[in-house]
Short mmCIF file of C-alpha atoms in Angstrom, two decimals:
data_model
loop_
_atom_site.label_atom_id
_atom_site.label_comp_id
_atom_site.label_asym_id
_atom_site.label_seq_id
_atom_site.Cartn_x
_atom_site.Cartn_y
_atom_site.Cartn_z
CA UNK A 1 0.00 0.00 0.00
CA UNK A 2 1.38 2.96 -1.23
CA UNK A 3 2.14 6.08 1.65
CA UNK A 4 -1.01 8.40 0.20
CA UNK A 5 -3.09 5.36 0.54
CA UNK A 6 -2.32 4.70 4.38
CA UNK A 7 -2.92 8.45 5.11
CA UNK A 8 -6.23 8.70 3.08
CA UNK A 9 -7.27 5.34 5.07
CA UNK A 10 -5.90 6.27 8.05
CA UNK A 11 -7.87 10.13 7.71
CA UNK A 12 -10.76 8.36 7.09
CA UNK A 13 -10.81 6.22 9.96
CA UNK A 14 -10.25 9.30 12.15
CA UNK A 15 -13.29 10.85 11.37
CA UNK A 16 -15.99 7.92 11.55
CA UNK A 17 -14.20 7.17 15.26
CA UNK A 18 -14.64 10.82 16.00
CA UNK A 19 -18.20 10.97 14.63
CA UNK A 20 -19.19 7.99 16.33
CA UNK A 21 -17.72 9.38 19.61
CA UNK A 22 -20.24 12.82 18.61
CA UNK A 23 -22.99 10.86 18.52
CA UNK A 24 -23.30 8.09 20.27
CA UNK A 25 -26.33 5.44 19.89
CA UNK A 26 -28.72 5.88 22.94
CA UNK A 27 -30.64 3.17 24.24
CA UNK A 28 -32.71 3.00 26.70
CA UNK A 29 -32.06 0.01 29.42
CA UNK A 30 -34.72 -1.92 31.24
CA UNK A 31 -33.55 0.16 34.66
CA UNK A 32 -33.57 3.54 33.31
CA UNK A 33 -37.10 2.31 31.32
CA UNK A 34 -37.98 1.78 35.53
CA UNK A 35 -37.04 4.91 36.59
CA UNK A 36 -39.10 6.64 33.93
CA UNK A 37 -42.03 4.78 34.82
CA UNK A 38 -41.46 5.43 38.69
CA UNK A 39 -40.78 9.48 38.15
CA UNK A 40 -44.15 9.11 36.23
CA UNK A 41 -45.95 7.39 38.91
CA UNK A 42 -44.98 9.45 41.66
CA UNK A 43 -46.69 12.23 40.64
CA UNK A 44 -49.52 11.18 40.42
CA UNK A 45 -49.58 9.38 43.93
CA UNK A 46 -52.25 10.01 46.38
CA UNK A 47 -52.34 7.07 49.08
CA UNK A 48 -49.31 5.00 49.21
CA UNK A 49 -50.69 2.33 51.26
CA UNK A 50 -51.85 0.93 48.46
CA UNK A 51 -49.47 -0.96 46.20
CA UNK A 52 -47.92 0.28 42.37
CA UNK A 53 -50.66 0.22 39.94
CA UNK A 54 -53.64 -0.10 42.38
CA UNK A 55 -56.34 2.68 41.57
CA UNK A 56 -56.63 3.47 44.73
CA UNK A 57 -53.42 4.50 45.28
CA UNK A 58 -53.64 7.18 42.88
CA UNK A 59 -57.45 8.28 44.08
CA UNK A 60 -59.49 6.38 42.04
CA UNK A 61 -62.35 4.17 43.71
CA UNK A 62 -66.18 3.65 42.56
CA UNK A 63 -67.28 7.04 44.30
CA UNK A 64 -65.16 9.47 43.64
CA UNK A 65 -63.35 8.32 39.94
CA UNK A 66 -65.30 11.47 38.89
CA UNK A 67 -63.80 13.65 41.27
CA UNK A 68 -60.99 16.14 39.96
CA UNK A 69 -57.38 14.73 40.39
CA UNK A 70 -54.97 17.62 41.71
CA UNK A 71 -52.21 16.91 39.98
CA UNK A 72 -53.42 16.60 36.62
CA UNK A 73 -56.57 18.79 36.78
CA UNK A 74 -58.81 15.79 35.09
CA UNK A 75 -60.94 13.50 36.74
CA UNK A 76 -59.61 10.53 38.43
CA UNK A 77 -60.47 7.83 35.95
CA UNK A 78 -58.90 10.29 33.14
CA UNK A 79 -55.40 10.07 34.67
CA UNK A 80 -55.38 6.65 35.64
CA UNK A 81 -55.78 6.05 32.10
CA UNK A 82 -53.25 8.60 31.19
CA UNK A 83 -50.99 6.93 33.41
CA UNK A 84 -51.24 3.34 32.12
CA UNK A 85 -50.90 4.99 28.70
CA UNK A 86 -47.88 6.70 29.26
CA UNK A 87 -46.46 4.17 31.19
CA UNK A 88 -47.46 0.58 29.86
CA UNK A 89 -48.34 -0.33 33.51
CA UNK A 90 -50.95 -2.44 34.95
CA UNK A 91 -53.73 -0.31 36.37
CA UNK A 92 -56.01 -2.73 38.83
CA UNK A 93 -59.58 -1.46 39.69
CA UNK A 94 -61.55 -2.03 42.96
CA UNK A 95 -65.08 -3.25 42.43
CA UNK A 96 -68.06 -1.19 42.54
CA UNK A 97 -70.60 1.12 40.41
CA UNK A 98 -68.90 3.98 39.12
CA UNK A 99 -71.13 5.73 37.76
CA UNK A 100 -70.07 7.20 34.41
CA UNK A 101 -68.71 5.71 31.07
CA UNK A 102 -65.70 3.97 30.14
CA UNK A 103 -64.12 5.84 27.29
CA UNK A 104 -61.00 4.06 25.94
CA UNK A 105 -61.61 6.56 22.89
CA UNK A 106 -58.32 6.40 21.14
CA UNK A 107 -56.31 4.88 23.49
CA UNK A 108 -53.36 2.92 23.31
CA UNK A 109 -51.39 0.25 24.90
CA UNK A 110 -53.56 0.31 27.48
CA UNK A 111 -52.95 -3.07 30.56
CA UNK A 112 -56.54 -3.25 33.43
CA UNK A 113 -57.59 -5.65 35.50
CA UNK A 114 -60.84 -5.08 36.93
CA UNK A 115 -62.70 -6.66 39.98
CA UNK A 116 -66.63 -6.88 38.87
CA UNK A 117 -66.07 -3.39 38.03
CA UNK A 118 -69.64 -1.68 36.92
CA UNK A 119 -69.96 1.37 34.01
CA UNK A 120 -73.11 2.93 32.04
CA UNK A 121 -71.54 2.39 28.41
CA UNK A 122 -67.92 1.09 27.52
CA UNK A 123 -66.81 2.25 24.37
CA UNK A 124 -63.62 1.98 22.26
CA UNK A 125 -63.64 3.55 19.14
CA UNK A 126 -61.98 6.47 16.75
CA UNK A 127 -64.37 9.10 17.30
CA UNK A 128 -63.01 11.29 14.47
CA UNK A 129 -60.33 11.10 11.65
CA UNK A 130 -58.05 13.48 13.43
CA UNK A 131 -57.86 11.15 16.48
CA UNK A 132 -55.97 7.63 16.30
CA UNK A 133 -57.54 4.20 16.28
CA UNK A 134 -57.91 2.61 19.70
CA UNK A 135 -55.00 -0.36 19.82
CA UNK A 136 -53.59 -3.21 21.76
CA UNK A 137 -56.33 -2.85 24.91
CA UNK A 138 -55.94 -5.77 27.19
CA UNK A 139 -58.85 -5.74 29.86
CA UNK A 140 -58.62 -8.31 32.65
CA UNK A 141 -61.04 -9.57 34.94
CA UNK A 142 -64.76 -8.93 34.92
CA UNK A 143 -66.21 -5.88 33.66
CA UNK A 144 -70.22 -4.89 34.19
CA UNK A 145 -71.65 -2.58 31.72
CA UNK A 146 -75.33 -1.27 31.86
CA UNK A 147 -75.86 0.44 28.35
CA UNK A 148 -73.60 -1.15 25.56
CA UNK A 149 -69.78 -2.51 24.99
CA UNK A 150 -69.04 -0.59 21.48
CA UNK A 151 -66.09 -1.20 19.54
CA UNK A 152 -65.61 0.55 16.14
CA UNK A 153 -62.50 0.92 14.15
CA UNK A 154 -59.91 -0.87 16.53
CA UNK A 155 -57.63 -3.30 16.75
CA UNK A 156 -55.93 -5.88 18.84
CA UNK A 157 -58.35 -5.74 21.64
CA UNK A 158 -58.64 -8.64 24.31
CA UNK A 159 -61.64 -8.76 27.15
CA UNK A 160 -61.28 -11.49 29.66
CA UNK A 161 -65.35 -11.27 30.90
CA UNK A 162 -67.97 -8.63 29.87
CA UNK A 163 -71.58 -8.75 31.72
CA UNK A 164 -74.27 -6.76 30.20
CA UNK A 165 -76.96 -6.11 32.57
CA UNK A 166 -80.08 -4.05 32.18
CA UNK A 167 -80.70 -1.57 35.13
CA UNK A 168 -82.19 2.02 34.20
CA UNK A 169 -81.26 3.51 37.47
CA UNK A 170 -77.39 2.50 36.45
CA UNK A 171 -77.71 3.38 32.52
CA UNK A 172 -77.24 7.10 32.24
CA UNK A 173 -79.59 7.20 29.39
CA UNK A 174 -82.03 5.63 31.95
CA UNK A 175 -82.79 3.00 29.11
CA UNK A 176 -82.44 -1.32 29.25
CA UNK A 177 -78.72 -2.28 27.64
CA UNK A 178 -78.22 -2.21 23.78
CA UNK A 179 -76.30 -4.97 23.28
CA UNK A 180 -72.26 -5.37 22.10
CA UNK A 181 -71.93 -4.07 18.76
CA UNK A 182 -68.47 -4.74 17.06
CA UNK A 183 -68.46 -2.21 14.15
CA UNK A 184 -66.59 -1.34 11.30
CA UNK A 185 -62.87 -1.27 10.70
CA UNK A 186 -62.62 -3.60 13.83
CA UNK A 187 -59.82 -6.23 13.63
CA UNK A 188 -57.91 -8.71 16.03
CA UNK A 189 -60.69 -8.61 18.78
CA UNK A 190 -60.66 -11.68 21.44
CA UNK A 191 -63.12 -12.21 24.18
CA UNK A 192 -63.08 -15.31 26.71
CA UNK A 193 -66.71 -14.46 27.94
CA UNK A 194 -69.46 -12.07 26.51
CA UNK A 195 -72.69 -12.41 28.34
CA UNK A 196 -75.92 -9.92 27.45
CA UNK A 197 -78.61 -10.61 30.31
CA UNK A 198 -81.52 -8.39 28.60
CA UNK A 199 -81.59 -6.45 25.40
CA UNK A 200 -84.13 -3.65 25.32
CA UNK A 201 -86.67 -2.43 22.67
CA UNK A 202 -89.92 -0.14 23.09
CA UNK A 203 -89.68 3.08 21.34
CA UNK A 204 -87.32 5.18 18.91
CA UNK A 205 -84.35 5.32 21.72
CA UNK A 206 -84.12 2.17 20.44
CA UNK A 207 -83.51 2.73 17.35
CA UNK A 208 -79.91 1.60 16.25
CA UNK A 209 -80.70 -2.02 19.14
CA UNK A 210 -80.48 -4.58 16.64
CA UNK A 211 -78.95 -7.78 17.96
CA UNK A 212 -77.52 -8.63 21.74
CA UNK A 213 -74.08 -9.31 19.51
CA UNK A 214 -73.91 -7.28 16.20
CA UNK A 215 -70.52 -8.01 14.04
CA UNK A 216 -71.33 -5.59 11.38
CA UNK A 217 -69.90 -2.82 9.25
CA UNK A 218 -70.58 -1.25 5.57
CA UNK A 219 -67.78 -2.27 3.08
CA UNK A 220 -65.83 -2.29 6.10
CA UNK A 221 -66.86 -5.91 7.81
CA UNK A 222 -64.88 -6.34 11.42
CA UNK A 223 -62.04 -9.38 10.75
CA UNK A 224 -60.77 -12.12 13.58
CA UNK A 225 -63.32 -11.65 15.66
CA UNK A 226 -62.88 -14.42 18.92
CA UNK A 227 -65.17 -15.27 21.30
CA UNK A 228 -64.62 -18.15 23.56
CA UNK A 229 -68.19 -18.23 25.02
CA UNK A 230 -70.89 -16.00 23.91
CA UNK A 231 -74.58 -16.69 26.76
CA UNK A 232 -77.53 -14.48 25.80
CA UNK A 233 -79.96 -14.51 27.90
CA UNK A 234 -82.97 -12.78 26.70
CA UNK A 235 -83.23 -10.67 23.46
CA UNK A 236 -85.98 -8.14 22.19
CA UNK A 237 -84.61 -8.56 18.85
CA UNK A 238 -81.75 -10.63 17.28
CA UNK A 239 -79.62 -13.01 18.98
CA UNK A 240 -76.30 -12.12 17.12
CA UNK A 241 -75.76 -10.24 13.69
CA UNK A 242 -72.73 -11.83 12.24
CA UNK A 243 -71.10 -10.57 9.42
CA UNK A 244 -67.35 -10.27 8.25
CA UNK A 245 -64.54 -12.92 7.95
CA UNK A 246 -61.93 -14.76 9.81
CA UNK A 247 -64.84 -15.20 12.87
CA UNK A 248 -63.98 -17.78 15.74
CA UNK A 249 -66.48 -18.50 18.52
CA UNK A 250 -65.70 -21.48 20.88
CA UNK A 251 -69.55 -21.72 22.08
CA UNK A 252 -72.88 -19.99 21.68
CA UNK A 253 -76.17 -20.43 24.07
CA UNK A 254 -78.96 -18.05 23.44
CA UNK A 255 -81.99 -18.79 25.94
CA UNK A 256 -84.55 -16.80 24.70
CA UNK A 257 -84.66 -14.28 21.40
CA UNK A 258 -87.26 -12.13 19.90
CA UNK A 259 -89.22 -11.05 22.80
CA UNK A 260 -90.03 -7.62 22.31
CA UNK A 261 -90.62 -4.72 19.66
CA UNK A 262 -89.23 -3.71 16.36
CA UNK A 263 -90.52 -0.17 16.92
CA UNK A 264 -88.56 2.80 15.84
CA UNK A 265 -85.97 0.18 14.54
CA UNK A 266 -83.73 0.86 11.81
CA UNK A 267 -82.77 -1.42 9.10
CA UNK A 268 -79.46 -3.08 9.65
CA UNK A 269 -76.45 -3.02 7.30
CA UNK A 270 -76.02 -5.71 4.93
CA UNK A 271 -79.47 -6.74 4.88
CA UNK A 272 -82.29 -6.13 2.62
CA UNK A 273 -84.61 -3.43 3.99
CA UNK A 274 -87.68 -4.96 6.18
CA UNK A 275 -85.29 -7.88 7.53
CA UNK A 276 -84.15 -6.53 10.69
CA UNK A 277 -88.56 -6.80 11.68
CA UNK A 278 -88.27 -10.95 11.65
CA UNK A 279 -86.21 -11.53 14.84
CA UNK A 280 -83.66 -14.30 14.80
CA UNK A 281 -81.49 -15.92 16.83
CA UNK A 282 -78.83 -16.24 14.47
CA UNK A 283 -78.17 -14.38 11.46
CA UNK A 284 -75.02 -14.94 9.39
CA UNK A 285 -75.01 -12.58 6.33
CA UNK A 286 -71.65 -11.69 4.11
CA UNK A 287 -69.44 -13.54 6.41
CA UNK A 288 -66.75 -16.00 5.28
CA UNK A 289 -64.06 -18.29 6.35
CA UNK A 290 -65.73 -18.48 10.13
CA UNK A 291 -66.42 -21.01 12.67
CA UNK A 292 -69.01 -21.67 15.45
CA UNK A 293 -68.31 -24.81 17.36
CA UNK A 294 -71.34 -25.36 19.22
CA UNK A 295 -74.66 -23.41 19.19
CA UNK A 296 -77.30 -24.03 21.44
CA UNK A 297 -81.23 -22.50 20.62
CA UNK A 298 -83.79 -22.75 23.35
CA UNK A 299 -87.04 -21.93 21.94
CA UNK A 300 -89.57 -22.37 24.72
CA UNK A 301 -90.08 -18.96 25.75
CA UNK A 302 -88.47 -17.51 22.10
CA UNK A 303 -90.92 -15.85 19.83
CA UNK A 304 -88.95 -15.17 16.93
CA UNK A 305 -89.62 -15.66 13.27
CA UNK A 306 -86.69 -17.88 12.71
CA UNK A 307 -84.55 -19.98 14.48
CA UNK A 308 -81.85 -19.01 12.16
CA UNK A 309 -81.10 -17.05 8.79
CA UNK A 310 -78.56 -18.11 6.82
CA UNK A 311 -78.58 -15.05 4.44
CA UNK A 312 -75.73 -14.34 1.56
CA UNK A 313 -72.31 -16.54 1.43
CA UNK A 314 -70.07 -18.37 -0.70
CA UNK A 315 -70.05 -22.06 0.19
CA UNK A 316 -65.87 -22.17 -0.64
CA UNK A 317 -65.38 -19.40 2.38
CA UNK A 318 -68.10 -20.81 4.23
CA UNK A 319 -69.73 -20.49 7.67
CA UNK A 320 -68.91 -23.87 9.58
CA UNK A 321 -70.98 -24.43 12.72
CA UNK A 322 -69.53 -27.50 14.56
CA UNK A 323 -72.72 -28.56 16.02
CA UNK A 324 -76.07 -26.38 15.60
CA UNK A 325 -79.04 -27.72 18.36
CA UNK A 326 -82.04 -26.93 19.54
CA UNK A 327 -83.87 -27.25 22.53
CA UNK A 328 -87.97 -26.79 23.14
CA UNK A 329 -88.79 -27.15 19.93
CA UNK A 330 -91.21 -24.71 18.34
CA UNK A 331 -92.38 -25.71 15.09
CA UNK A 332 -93.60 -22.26 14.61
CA UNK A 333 -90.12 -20.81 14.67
CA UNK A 334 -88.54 -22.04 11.53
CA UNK A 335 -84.85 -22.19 9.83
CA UNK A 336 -84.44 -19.80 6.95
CA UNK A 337 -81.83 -20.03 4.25
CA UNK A 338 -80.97 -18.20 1.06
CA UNK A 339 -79.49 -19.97 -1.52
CA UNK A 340 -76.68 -19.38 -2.03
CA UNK A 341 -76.04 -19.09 1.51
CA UNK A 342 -72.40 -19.84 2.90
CA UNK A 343 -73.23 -22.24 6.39
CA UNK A 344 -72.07 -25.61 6.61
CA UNK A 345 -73.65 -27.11 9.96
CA UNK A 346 -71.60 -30.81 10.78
CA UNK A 347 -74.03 -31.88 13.49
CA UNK A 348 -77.45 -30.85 13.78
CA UNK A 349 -79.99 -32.10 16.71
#
């Protein structure tokens, strides 16, 4: 190597060592990703009895989650939430009625447990195109919701146990629950257990009540929806609504459907206009490559139209239930099914 060679090789290697020495690569390290958090949390700390990540410990119980927090100037329930944003802890919640919503509106990353933990509506959803999608929500434990669960334009959402109870002194609409309604743009959403105890009807306020489980959305169809156990109780209108793809549900009971009134009720997406009138317990329209294992229909005290409608499909993405029975047989209540439809049923009693 000639002498201008080393020199030129040897400038050269001068400056990338200096440079790197300028600007070193920062990471951060699982203790300084600790301290963060803690700095965070402190701040925000208003009874230290109570462990990291307990609600309580930062002011939040049933009673007074409304309340204004002093640090931050928002309520109680608002910060929490802030804080498990920011910080990608666990936030655990005491049992009790709260009395307001539970907006998870564009939220992110969020990690709660919660101990029979009751709200009027729980909703998760992009509420405008400015705002980001809700995303990776992990709710643990069991919540109790008095209005509706809605879920609209999210992703990667996972709900250990749901309960959705009727109780107009709770619902601050002061109407019976509306149901779980999984709308459009919703992807990646699990649930172990999804149970709707009453689904109201009666008037206009009703209007939008369609099914106690609604998996719906205009050009838009939710995708991966998985539910390990879905028990409806009693319906005014439709069991479940199920439209999309990629659908997984473990096991399906629905004890008694059609029970009430289809006034004020609009039509339903998907469907042809007039449909949503003739209650069903199951409806499967425009969904494909989906699975129910097992699906139980009681029809004693049922007075829907049909037992089920198996509306529009294609038979190579079908709709496989694993085994379809029913229980009390009313011959009045009868199976309906377009052809083409897309439902394969293995086992049918």
């Amino acid at each position: 190597m000639t002498n201008t060679k080393f020199i030129l090789l040897a400038i050269l290697f001068t400056i990338i060592l200096n440079s790197c020495k300028e600007n070193p690569k920062r990471s951060t390290t699982p203790a300084q990703s600790e301290d963060k958090t803690e700095n965070i949390e402190s701040n925000y700390v208003l009874n230290d009895s109570f462990p990291v990540g307990d609600a309580r410990r930062y002011g939040v119980t049933a009673k007074t989650a409304k309340s204004s927090h002093p640090t931050s100037g928002k309520n109680f329930m608002t910060t929490v939430l802030d804080l498990a944003e920011n910080t990608g802890m666990e936030i655990v919640f005491p049992a009790g009625y709260y009395g307001m919503d539970l907006n998870l509106n564009s939220r992110k990353n969020l990690n709660l447990r919660f101990n029979n933990s009751e709200f009027s509506l729980i909703n998760m959803a992009q509420t405008n195109d400015s705002l980001s999608k809700p995303e990776n929500i992990s709710i643990k434990g069991t919540l109790i919701c008095y209005a509706s669960l809605g879920i609209t334009n999210a992703s990667k959402i996972a709900i250990d146990s749901i309960i959705l109870k009727s109780d107009i002194s709770k619902n601050l609409w002061g109407l019976r629950n509306t149901g779980c309604h999984i709308y459009f743009g919703s992807k990646d959403i699990k649930i172990n257990y999804l149970e709707v105890q009453d689904l109201g009807s009666g008037s206009d306020k009703y209007k939008y009540t369609h099914a106690a489980l609604a998996i719906d959305g205009w050009n838009n169809n939710p995708v991966n929806v998985q539910i390990k156990k879905i028990h409806i109780k009693s319906s005014d209108r439709h069991g479940i609504y199920m439209t999309g793809r990629d659908h997984l549900i473990d096991e399906v009971i629905i004890d008694k459907f059609g029970v009430g009134s289809s006034e004020g009720m609009s039509g339903m997406q998907d469907a042809e206009n007039g449909e949503e009138k003739d209650f069903k317990a199951l409806w499967i329209n425009k969904c494909y490559d989906s699975f129910i294992e097992n699906i139980t229909i009681n029809e004693l005290e049922s007075k829907g139209k049909y037992t089920a409608h198996f509306d529009s499909g294609n038979k190579e993405k079908p709709v496989t239930i694993g085994k379809f029975k029913v229980i009390n047989n009313n011959p009045d209540i009868t199976i309906l099914e377009e052809d083409p439809n897309g439902v394969i049923i293995e086992i049918k009693e």
